[in-house]
PDB file of C-alpha atoms in Angstrom:
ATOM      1  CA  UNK A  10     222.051 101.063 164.186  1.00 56.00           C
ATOM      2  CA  UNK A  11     218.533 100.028 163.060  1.00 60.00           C
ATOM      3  CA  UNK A  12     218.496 102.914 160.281  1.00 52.00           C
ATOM      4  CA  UNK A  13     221.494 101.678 158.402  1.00 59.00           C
ATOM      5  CA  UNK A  14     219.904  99.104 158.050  1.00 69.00           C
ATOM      6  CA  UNK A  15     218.614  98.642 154.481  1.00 77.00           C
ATOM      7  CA  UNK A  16     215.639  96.122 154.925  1.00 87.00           C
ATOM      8  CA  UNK A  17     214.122  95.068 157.841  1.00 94.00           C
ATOM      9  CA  UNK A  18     210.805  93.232 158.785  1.00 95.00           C
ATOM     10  CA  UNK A  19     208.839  95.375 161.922  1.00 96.00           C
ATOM     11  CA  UNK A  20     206.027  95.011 163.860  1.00 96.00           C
ATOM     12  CA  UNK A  21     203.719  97.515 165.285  1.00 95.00           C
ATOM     13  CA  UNK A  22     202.242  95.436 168.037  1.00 95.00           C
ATOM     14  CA  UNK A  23     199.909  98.543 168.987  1.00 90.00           C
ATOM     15  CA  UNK A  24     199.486 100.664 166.123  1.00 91.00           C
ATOM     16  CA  UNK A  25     196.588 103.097 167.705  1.00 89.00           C
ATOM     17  CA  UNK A  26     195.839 105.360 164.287  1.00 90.00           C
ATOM     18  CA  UNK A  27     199.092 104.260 162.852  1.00 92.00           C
ATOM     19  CA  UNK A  28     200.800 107.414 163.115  1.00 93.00           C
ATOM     20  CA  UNK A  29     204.534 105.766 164.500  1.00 94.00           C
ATOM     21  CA  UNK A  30     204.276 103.631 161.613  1.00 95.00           C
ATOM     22  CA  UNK A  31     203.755 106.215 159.050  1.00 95.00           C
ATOM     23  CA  UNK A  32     206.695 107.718 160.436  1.00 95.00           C
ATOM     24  CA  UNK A  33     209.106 104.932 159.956  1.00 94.00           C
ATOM     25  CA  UNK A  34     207.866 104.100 156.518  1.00 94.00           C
ATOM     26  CA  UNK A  35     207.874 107.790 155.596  1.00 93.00           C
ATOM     27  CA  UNK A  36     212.018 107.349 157.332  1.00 93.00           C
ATOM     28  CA  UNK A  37     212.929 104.294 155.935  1.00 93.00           C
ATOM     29  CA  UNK A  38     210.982 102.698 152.760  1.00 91.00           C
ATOM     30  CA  UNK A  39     212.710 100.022 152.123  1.00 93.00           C
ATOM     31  CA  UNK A  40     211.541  98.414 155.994  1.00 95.00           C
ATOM     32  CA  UNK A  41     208.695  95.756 155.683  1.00 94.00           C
ATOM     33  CA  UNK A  42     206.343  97.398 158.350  1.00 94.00           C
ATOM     34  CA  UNK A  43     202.991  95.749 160.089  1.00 95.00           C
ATOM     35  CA  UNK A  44     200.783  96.659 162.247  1.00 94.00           C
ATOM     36  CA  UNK A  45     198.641  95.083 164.882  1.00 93.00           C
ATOM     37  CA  UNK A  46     195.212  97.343 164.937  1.00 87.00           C
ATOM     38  CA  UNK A  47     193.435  95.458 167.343  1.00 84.00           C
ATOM     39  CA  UNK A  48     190.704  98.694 167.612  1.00 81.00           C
ATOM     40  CA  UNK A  49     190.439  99.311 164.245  1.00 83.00           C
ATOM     41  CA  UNK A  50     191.998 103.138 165.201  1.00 84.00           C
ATOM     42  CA  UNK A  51     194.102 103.221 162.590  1.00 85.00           C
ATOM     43  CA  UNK A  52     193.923 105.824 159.933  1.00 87.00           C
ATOM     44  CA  UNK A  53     197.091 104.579 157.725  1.00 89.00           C
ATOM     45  CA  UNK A  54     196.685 102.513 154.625  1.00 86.00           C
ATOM     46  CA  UNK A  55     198.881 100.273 153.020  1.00 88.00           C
ATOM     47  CA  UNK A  56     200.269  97.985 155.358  1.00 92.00           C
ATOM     48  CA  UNK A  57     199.717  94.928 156.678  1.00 90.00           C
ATOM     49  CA  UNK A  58     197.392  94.418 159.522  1.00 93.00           C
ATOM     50  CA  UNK A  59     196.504  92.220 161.929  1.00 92.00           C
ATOM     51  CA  UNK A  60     194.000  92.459 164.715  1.00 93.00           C
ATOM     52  CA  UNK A  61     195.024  90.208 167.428  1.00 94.00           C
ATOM     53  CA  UNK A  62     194.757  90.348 171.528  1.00 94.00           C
ATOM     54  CA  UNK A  63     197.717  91.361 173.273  1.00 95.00           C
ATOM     55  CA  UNK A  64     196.279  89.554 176.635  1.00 94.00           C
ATOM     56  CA  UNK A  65     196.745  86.312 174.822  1.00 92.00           C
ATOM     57  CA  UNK A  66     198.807  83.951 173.739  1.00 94.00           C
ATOM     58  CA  UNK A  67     198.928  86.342 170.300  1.00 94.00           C
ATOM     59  CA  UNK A  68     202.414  85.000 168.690  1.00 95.00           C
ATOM     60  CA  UNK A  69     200.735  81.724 167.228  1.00 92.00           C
ATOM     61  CA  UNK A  70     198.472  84.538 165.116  1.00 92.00           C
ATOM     62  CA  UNK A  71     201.628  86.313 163.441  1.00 90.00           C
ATOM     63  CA  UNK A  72     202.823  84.373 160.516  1.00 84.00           C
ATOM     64  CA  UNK A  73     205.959  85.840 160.685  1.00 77.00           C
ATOM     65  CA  UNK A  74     208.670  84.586 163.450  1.00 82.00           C
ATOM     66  CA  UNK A  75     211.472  86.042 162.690  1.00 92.00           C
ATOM     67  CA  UNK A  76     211.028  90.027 162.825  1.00 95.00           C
ATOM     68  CA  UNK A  77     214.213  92.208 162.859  1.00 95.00           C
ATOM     69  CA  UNK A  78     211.830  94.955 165.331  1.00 96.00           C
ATOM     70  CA  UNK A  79     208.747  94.730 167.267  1.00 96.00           C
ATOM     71  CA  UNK A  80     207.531  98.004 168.713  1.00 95.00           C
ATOM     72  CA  UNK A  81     205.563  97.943 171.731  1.00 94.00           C
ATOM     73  CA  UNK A  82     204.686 101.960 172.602  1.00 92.00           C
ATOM     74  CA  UNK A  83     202.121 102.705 175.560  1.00 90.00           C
ATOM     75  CA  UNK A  84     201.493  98.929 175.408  1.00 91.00           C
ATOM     76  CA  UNK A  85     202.415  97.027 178.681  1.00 92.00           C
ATOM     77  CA  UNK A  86     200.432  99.159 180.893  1.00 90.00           C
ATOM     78  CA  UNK A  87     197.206  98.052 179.370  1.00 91.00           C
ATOM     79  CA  UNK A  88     197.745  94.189 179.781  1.00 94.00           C
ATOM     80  CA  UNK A  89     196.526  91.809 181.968  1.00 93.00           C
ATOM     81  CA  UNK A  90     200.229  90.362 181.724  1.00 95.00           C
ATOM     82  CA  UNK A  91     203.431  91.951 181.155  1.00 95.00           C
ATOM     83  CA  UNK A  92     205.334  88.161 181.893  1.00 96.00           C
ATOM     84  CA  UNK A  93     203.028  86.489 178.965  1.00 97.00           C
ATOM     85  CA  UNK A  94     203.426  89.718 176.927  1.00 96.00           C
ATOM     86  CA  UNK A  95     207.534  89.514 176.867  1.00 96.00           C
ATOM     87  CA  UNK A  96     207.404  85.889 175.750  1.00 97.00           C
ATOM     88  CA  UNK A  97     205.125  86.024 173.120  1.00 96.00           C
ATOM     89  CA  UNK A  98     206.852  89.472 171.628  1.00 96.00           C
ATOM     90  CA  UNK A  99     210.779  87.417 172.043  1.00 96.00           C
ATOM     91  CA  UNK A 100     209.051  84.109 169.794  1.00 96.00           C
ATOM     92  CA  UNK A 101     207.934  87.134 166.987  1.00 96.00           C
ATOM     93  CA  UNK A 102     211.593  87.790 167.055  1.00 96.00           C
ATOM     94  CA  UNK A 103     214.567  86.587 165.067  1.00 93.00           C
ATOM     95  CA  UNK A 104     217.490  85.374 167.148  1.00 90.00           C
ATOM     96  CA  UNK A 105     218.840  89.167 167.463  1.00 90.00           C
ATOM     97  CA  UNK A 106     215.838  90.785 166.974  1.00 94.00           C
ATOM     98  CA  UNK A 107     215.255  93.843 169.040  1.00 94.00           C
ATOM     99  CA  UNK A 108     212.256  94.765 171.024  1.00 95.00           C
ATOM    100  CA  UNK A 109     211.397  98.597 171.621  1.00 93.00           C
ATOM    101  CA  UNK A 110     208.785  99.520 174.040  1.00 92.00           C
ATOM    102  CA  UNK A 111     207.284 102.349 175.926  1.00 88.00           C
ATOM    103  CA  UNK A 112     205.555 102.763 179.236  1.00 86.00           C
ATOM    104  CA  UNK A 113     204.835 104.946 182.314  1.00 81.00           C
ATOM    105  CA  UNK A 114     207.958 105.425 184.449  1.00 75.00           C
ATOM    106  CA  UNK A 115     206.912 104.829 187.766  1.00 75.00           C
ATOM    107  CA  UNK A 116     210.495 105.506 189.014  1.00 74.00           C
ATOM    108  CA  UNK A 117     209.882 109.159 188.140  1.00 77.00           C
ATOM    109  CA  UNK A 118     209.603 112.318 190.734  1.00 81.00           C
ATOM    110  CA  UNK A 119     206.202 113.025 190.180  1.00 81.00           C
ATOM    111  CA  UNK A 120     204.871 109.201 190.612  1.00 78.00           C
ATOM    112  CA  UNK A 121     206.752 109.059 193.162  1.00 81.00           C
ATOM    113  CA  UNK A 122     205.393 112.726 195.035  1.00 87.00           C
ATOM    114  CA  UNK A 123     201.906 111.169 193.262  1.00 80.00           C
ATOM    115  CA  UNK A 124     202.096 107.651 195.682  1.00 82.00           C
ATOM    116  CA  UNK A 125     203.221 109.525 198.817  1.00 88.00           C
ATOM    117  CA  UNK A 126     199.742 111.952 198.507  1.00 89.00           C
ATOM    118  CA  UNK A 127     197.147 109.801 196.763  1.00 85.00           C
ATOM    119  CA  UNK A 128     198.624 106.101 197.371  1.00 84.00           C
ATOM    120  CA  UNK A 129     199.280 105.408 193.647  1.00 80.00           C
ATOM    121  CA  UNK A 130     201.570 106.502 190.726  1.00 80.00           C
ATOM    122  CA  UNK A 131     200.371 109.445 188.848  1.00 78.00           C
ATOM    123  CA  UNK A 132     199.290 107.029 185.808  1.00 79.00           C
ATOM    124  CA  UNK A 133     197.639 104.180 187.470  1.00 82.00           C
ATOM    125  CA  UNK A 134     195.153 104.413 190.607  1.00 78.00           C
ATOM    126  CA  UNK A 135     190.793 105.151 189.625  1.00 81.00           C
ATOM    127  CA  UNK A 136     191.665 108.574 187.909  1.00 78.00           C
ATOM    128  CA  UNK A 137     195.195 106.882 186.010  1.00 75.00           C
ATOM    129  CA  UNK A 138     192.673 104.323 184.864  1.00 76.00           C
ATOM    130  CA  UNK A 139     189.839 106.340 182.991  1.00 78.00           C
ATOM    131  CA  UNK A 140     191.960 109.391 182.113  1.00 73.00           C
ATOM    132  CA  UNK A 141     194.188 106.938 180.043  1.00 74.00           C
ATOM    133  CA  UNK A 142     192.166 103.953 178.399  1.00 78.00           C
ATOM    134  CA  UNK A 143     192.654 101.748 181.479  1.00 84.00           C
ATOM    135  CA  UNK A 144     196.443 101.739 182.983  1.00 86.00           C
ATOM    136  CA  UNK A 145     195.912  98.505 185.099  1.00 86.00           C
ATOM    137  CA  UNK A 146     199.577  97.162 184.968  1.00 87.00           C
ATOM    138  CA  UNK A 147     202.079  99.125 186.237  1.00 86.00           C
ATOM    139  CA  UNK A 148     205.654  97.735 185.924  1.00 88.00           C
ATOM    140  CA  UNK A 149     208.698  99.049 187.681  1.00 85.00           C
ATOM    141  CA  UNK A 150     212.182  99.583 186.370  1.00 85.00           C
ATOM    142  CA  UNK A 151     213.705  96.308 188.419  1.00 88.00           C
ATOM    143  CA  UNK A 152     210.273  94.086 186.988  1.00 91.00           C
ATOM    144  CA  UNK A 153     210.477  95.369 183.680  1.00 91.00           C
ATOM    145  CA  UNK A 154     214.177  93.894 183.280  1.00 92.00           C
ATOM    146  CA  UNK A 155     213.299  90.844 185.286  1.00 94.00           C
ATOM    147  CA  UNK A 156     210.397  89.926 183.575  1.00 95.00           C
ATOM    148  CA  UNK A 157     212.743  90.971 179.953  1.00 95.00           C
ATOM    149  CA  UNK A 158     215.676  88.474 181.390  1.00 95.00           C
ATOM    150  CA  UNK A 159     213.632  85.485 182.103  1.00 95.00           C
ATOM    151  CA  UNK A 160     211.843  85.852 179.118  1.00 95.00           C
ATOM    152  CA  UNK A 161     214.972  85.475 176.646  1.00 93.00           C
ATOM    153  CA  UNK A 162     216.182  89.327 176.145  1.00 93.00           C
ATOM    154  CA  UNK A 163     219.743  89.336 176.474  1.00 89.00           C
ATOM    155  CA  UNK A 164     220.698  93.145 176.432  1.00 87.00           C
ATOM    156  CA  UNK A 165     218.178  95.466 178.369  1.00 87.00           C
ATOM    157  CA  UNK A 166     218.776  99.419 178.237  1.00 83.00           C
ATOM    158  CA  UNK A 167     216.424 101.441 180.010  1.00 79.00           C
ATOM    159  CA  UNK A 168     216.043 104.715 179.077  1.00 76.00           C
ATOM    160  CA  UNK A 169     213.991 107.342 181.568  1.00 67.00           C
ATOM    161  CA  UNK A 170     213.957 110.724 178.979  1.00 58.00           C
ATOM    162  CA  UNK A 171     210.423 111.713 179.667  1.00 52.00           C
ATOM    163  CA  UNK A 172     209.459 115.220 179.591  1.00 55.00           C
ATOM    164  CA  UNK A 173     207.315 115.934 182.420  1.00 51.00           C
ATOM    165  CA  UNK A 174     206.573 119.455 181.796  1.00 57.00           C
ATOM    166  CA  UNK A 175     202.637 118.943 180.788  1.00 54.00           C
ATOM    167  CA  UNK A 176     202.090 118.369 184.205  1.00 52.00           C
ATOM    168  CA  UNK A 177     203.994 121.199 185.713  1.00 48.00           C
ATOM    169  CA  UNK A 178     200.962 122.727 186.646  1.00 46.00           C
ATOM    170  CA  UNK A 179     200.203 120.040 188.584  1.00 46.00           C
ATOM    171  CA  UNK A 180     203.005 119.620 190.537  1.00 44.00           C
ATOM    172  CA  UNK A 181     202.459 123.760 191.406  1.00 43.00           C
ATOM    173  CA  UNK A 182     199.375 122.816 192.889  1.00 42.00           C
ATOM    174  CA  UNK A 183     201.031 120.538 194.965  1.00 43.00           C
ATOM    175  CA  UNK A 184     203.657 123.198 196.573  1.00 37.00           C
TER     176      UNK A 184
END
């Protein structure tokens, strides 16, 4: 839907080096695409940034309000709060706008095998925490959607296609 689309503002809220970004502009041209590169990670050039805190009340910072897509990837895990987060990212948007994010799905078997032996999903818990740039939130399928419906978001699909096979090897071990 979004790719027929022949201009569209977006919004990067998490850029890390930039390399989603790049992708979309290298996809689609025409799209107005920012980033937010709070790290100063990013190894693109030639779009807009903006280096704001996700753990605050970061919409006021954004100039723009009415964004066709904000992109949220590997985000939500990392803040203080996902309730605050989903509110700020809905004002960024226009009335129809569409928000696209990413994050651990703690509905999945291996969390799940993960909390039964170690008392915490497989991407949260001491090691979840330093092996990925501090997971501190994690947010369940039946949150996620709450916290999207009280926050404005009208249609929620959730989509659990994530390819678990880097940590077969794990799972071996397990057996």
């Amino acid at each position: 839907k979004l790719g027929s689309l022949n201009k569209i503002k977006v919004l990067d809220l998490a850029s890390g080096t930039g390399s989603f970004a790049k992708r979309l502009r290298d996809n689609f041209s025409e799209w107005e695409i920012e980033i937010n590169d709070f790290y100063d990670d990013s190894l693109v050039s030639n779009f807009t940034k903006h280096k704001i805190n996700l753990n605050n009340n970061f919409s006021n910072n954004f100039i723009n309000f009415n964004y066709d897509l904000v992109i949220a990837i590997e985000v939500l895990e990392h803040l203080e709060n996902p309730w605050n987060f989903f509110r700020e990212a809905r004002k960024l948007l226009r009335k129809d706008g569409i928000l696209i994010l990413s994050t651990p799905n703690s509905n999945s078997m291996l969390d799940r095998l993960t909390y039964l032996i170690k008392g915490h999903s497989f991407y949260f818990g001491e090691t979840g925490y330093s092996n990925s740039d501090g997971h501190i939130t994690q947010v369940p399928d039946w949150l996620l959607q709450k916290i999207a419906k009280s926050s404005g978001f009208s249609k929620i699909n959730l989509y659990n296609n994530v390819d678990t096979k880097p940590h077969t090897g794990l799972i071996t071990k397990l057996k």
